[in-house]
Amino acid sequence: MADDDFATGDSGASATYPMQCSSLRKNGYVMLKGRPCKIVDMSTSKTGKHGHAKVHLVGLDIFTQKKYEDICPSTHNMDVPHVSRKDYQLCDISDGFLTLMDDGGETREDLKLPTGDLGKEIQAKFDNSDTFMVSVLKALDEENVIGIKAMTS
């Protein structure tokens, strides 16, 4: 016991929590192949005389939109990621990074401009001097801009 080093520590909160496969629902979140996914389709199949019912899950990665599938017994536990969503006002875009401000007036400059159509739309609205919010999704210490919202006054 004397060899333990308690100089550093964290809150002990896990990035995921277990949930029984049979209690997962469509539009919920689940870890598939090590990635946080939103469940887009699921079906339960009854198997043979001594088998367990199996749940077939289809999910889209919440950051890359890549499709993942998995089959697991309905009685087994699956990891479910803690997913949080926060809206920020866009202040500036420089060198491919966004300057964002939250409701409390705190700014951050660590998120990249998304690639693809969403990134082009954000750049176009910014160049047009529109004021708008971007939605940031966070799961497993990974954060990405996933959408645009109009400002409400």
PDB file of C-alpha atoms in Angstrom:
ATOM      1  CA  MET A   1       0.000   0.000   0.000  1.00  0.00           C
ATOM      2  CA  ALA A   2       2.861   2.400   0.726  1.00  0.00           C
ATOM      3  CA  ASP A   3       3.971   2.246  -2.936  1.00  0.00           C
ATOM      4  CA  ASP A   4       0.782   3.874  -4.284  1.00  0.00           C
ATOM      5  CA  ASP A   5       1.241   7.299  -5.849  1.00  0.00           C
ATOM      6  CA  PHE A   6      -1.708   9.616  -5.225  1.00  0.00           C
ATOM      7  CA  ALA A   7      -0.083  12.752  -6.654  1.00  0.00           C
ATOM      8  CA  THR A   8      -2.439  12.790  -9.618  1.00  0.00           C
ATOM      9  CA  GLY A   9      -5.959  11.576 -10.159  1.00  0.00           C
ATOM     10  CA  ASP A  10      -9.158  12.309 -11.972  1.00  0.00           C
ATOM     11  CA  SER A  11     -12.802  12.262 -11.046  1.00  0.00           C
ATOM     12  CA  GLY A  12     -13.009   8.573 -11.868  1.00  0.00           C
ATOM     13  CA  ALA A  13     -15.875   9.207 -14.276  1.00  0.00           C
ATOM     14  CA  SER A  14     -15.843   6.806 -17.176  1.00  0.00           C
ATOM     15  CA  ALA A  15     -16.324   7.862 -20.788  1.00  0.00           C
ATOM     16  CA  THR A  16     -18.882   5.035 -21.164  1.00  0.00           C
ATOM     17  CA  TYR A  17     -21.376   3.158 -19.032  1.00  0.00           C
ATOM     18  CA  PRO A  18     -22.751  -0.377 -19.435  1.00  0.00           C
ATOM     19  CA  MET A  19     -26.314  -1.027 -20.591  1.00  0.00           C
ATOM     20  CA  GLN A  20     -28.051  -4.301 -21.336  1.00  0.00           C
ATOM     21  CA  CYS A  21     -28.338  -4.912 -25.067  1.00  0.00           C
ATOM     22  CA  SER A  22     -32.096  -5.512 -24.913  1.00  0.00           C
ATOM     23  CA  SER A  23     -32.708  -2.075 -23.337  1.00  0.00           C
ATOM     24  CA  LEU A  24     -30.933  -0.110 -26.094  1.00  0.00           C
ATOM     25  CA  ARG A  25     -33.254   1.883 -28.346  1.00  0.00           C
ATOM     26  CA  LYS A  26     -33.224   3.338 -31.853  1.00  0.00           C
ATOM     27  CA  ASN A  27     -31.769   6.896 -31.931  1.00  0.00           C
ATOM     28  CA  GLY A  28     -29.842   6.103 -28.744  1.00  0.00           C
ATOM     29  CA  TYR A  29     -26.057   5.837 -28.544  1.00  0.00           C
ATOM     30  CA  VAL A  30     -23.826   2.766 -28.288  1.00  0.00           C
ATOM     31  CA  MET A  31     -20.173   1.845 -28.788  1.00  0.00           C
ATOM     32  CA  LEU A  32     -19.718  -0.251 -31.953  1.00  0.00           C
ATOM     33  CA  LYS A  33     -16.205  -1.420 -32.900  1.00  0.00           C
ATOM     34  CA  GLY A  34     -14.762   1.072 -30.401  1.00  0.00           C
ATOM     35  CA  ARG A  35     -16.532   4.102 -31.913  1.00  0.00           C
ATOM     36  CA  PRO A  36     -19.455   6.143 -30.481  1.00  0.00           C
ATOM     37  CA  CYS A  37     -22.455   5.517 -32.743  1.00  0.00           C
ATOM     38  CA  LYS A  38     -26.085   6.555 -33.001  1.00  0.00           C
ATOM     39  CA  ILE A  39     -28.354   3.530 -33.429  1.00  0.00           C
ATOM     40  CA  VAL A  40     -30.215   3.804 -36.747  1.00  0.00           C
ATOM     41  CA  ASP A  41     -31.597   0.269 -36.929  1.00  0.00           C
ATOM     42  CA  MET A  42     -31.927  -2.668 -34.584  1.00  0.00           C
ATOM     43  CA  SER A  43     -33.686  -6.004 -34.729  1.00  0.00           C
ATOM     44  CA  THR A  44     -34.000  -8.907 -32.321  1.00  0.00           C
ATOM     45  CA  SER A  45     -33.901 -12.485 -33.524  1.00  0.00           C
ATOM     46  CA  LYS A  46     -34.982 -15.552 -31.605  1.00  0.00           C
ATOM     47  CA  THR A  47     -32.478 -18.353 -31.914  1.00  0.00           C
ATOM     48  CA  GLY A  48     -32.648 -22.141 -31.382  1.00  0.00           C
ATOM     49  CA  LYS A  49     -33.972 -24.168 -28.463  1.00  0.00           C
ATOM     50  CA  HIS A  50     -31.068 -23.443 -26.094  1.00  0.00           C
ATOM     51  CA  GLY A  51     -29.775 -20.224 -27.656  1.00  0.00           C
ATOM     52  CA  HIS A  52     -30.202 -16.651 -26.560  1.00  0.00           C
ATOM     53  CA  ALA A  53     -32.108 -13.976 -28.429  1.00  0.00           C
ATOM     54  CA  LYS A  54     -29.635 -11.888 -30.394  1.00  0.00           C
ATOM     55  CA  VAL A  55     -29.809  -8.172 -31.119  1.00  0.00           C
ATOM     56  CA  HIS A  56     -28.528  -6.906 -34.464  1.00  0.00           C
ATOM     57  CA  LEU A  57     -27.408  -3.261 -34.158  1.00  0.00           C
ATOM     58  CA  VAL A  58     -26.674  -0.852 -37.005  1.00  0.00           C
ATOM     59  CA  GLY A  59     -25.154   2.487 -36.045  1.00  0.00           C
ATOM     60  CA  LEU A  60     -23.599   5.541 -37.648  1.00  0.00           C
ATOM     61  CA  ASP A  61     -20.435   6.993 -36.123  1.00  0.00           C
ATOM     62  CA  ILE A  62     -21.529  10.318 -34.620  1.00  0.00           C
ATOM     63  CA  PHE A  63     -18.397  12.075 -35.932  1.00  0.00           C
ATOM     64  CA  THR A  64     -17.595  10.429 -39.290  1.00  0.00           C
ATOM     65  CA  GLN A  65     -21.063   9.064 -40.278  1.00  0.00           C
ATOM     66  CA  LYS A  66     -19.392   5.712 -41.049  1.00  0.00           C
ATOM     67  CA  LYS A  67     -21.729   2.727 -40.700  1.00  0.00           C
ATOM     68  CA  TYR A  68     -20.992   0.018 -38.124  1.00  0.00           C
ATOM     69  CA  GLU A  69     -22.862  -3.217 -37.367  1.00  0.00           C
ATOM     70  CA  ASP A  70     -22.721  -5.628 -34.448  1.00  0.00           C
ATOM     71  CA  ILE A  71     -24.651  -8.636 -33.162  1.00  0.00           C
ATOM     72  CA  CYS A  72     -24.756  -9.429 -29.461  1.00  0.00           C
ATOM     73  CA  PRO A  73     -26.883 -11.585 -27.141  1.00  0.00           C
ATOM     74  CA  SER A  74     -29.750  -9.560 -25.664  1.00  0.00           C
ATOM     75  CA  THR A  75     -28.627 -10.364 -22.107  1.00  0.00           C
ATOM     76  CA  HIS A  76     -25.090  -9.008 -22.595  1.00  0.00           C
ATOM     77  CA  ASN A  77     -24.008  -5.508 -21.657  1.00  0.00           C
ATOM     78  CA  MET A  78     -22.874  -2.990 -24.277  1.00  0.00           C
ATOM     79  CA  ASP A  79     -20.903   0.185 -23.580  1.00  0.00           C
ATOM     80  CA  VAL A  80     -22.864   3.401 -24.072  1.00  0.00           C
ATOM     81  CA  PRO A  81     -20.860   6.631 -24.476  1.00  0.00           C
ATOM     82  CA  HIS A  82     -21.625   9.780 -22.486  1.00  0.00           C
ATOM     83  CA  VAL A  83     -22.569  12.178 -25.295  1.00  0.00           C
ATOM     84  CA  SER A  84     -23.019  15.890 -24.685  1.00  0.00           C
ATOM     85  CA  ARG A  85     -24.059  18.611 -27.082  1.00  0.00           C
ATOM     86  CA  LYS A  86     -23.271  22.297 -26.654  1.00  0.00           C
ATOM     87  CA  ASP A  87     -23.969  25.320 -28.841  1.00  0.00           C
ATOM     88  CA  TYR A  88     -21.382  28.042 -29.415  1.00  0.00           C
ATOM     89  CA  GLN A  89     -21.507  31.319 -31.298  1.00  0.00           C
ATOM     90  CA  LEU A  90     -18.974  31.525 -34.122  1.00  0.00           C
ATOM     91  CA  CYS A  91     -16.670  34.539 -33.710  1.00  0.00           C
ATOM     92  CA  ASP A  92     -13.865  33.928 -36.207  1.00  0.00           C
ATOM     93  CA  ILE A  93     -12.239  31.418 -38.547  1.00  0.00           C
ATOM     94  CA  SER A  94      -8.431  31.487 -38.846  1.00  0.00           C
ATOM     95  CA  ASP A  95      -6.027  28.882 -40.282  1.00  0.00           C
ATOM     96  CA  GLY A  96      -8.805  26.288 -40.429  1.00  0.00           C
ATOM     97  CA  PHE A  97      -9.668  26.659 -36.727  1.00  0.00           C
ATOM     98  CA  LEU A  98     -12.896  28.111 -35.318  1.00  0.00           C
ATOM     99  CA  THR A  99     -13.051  30.723 -32.565  1.00  0.00           C
ATOM    100  CA  LEU A 100     -16.181  29.902 -30.583  1.00  0.00           C
ATOM    101  CA  MET A 101     -17.909  31.617 -27.653  1.00  0.00           C
ATOM    102  CA  ASP A 102     -20.289  29.901 -25.210  1.00  0.00           C
ATOM    103  CA  ASP A 103     -23.210  31.393 -23.256  1.00  0.00           C
ATOM    104  CA  GLY A 104     -20.905  32.469 -20.419  1.00  0.00           C
ATOM    105  CA  GLY A 105     -18.643  34.514 -22.711  1.00  0.00           C
ATOM    106  CA  GLU A 106     -15.786  31.973 -22.582  1.00  0.00           C
ATOM    107  CA  THR A 107     -13.982  31.496 -25.891  1.00  0.00           C
ATOM    108  CA  ARG A 108     -12.169  28.494 -27.312  1.00  0.00           C
ATOM    109  CA  GLU A 109     -10.056  28.070 -30.432  1.00  0.00           C
ATOM    110  CA  ASP A 110      -9.261  24.351 -30.453  1.00  0.00           C
ATOM    111  CA  LEU A 111     -11.871  23.020 -32.891  1.00  0.00           C
ATOM    112  CA  LYS A 112     -11.126  22.619 -36.587  1.00  0.00           C
ATOM    113  CA  LEU A 113     -13.452  23.763 -39.345  1.00  0.00           C
ATOM    114  CA  PRO A 114     -15.262  20.572 -40.446  1.00  0.00           C
ATOM    115  CA  THR A 115     -14.500  19.178 -43.885  1.00  0.00           C
ATOM    116  CA  GLY A 116     -17.090  18.639 -46.595  1.00  0.00           C
ATOM    117  CA  ASP A 117     -20.395  20.442 -47.111  1.00  0.00           C
ATOM    118  CA  LEU A 118     -20.803  21.515 -43.471  1.00  0.00           C
ATOM    119  CA  GLY A 119     -17.403  23.236 -43.473  1.00  0.00           C
ATOM    120  CA  LYS A 120     -18.206  24.988 -46.766  1.00  0.00           C
ATOM    121  CA  GLU A 121     -21.578  26.146 -45.400  1.00  0.00           C
ATOM    122  CA  ILE A 122     -19.995  27.502 -42.181  1.00  0.00           C
ATOM    123  CA  GLN A 123     -17.298  29.325 -44.200  1.00  0.00           C
ATOM    124  CA  ALA A 124     -19.901  30.779 -46.595  1.00  0.00           C
ATOM    125  CA  LYS A 125     -22.141  32.017 -43.749  1.00  0.00           C
ATOM    126  CA  PHE A 126     -19.101  33.502 -41.974  1.00  0.00           C
ATOM    127  CA  ASP A 127     -17.900  35.244 -45.168  1.00  0.00           C
ATOM    128  CA  ASN A 128     -21.450  36.587 -45.561  1.00  0.00           C
ATOM    129  CA  SER A 129     -21.184  38.106 -42.013  1.00  0.00           C
ATOM    130  CA  ASP A 130     -24.125  36.043 -40.741  1.00  0.00           C
ATOM    131  CA  THR A 131     -24.373  35.485 -36.976  1.00  0.00           C
ATOM    132  CA  PHE A 132     -25.137  31.887 -36.120  1.00  0.00           C
ATOM    133  CA  MET A 133     -24.438  29.101 -33.648  1.00  0.00           C
ATOM    134  CA  VAL A 134     -22.597  25.851 -34.255  1.00  0.00           C
ATOM    135  CA  SER A 135     -23.492  22.644 -32.395  1.00  0.00           C
ATOM    136  CA  VAL A 136     -20.566  20.719 -30.919  1.00  0.00           C
ATOM    137  CA  LEU A 137     -20.933  17.055 -29.995  1.00  0.00           C
ATOM    138  CA  LYS A 138     -18.557  15.574 -27.413  1.00  0.00           C
ATOM    139  CA  ALA A 139     -17.971  11.888 -26.647  1.00  0.00           C
ATOM    140  CA  LEU A 140     -14.885  10.007 -25.410  1.00  0.00           C
ATOM    141  CA  ASP A 141     -12.675  13.134 -25.300  1.00  0.00           C
ATOM    142  CA  GLU A 142     -13.441  13.772 -28.972  1.00  0.00           C
ATOM    143  CA  GLU A 143     -15.296  16.896 -30.073  1.00  0.00           C
ATOM    144  CA  ASN A 144     -16.581  17.902 -33.487  1.00  0.00           C
ATOM    145  CA  VAL A 145     -18.861  20.519 -34.987  1.00  0.00           C
ATOM    146  CA  ILE A 146     -21.895  18.631 -36.269  1.00  0.00           C
ATOM    147  CA  GLY A 147     -24.370  21.339 -37.263  1.00  0.00           C
ATOM    148  CA  ILE A 148     -25.448  24.956 -37.606  1.00  0.00           C
ATOM    149  CA  LYS A 149     -28.263  26.720 -35.769  1.00  0.00           C
ATOM    150  CA  ALA A 150     -29.759  30.128 -36.449  1.00  0.00           C
ATOM    151  CA  MET A 151     -29.362  32.692 -33.660  1.00  0.00           C
ATOM    152  CA  THR A 152     -32.501  33.302 -31.620  1.00  0.00           C
ATOM    153  CA  SER A 153     -32.835  36.630 -29.909  1.00  0.00           C
TER     154      SER A 153
END
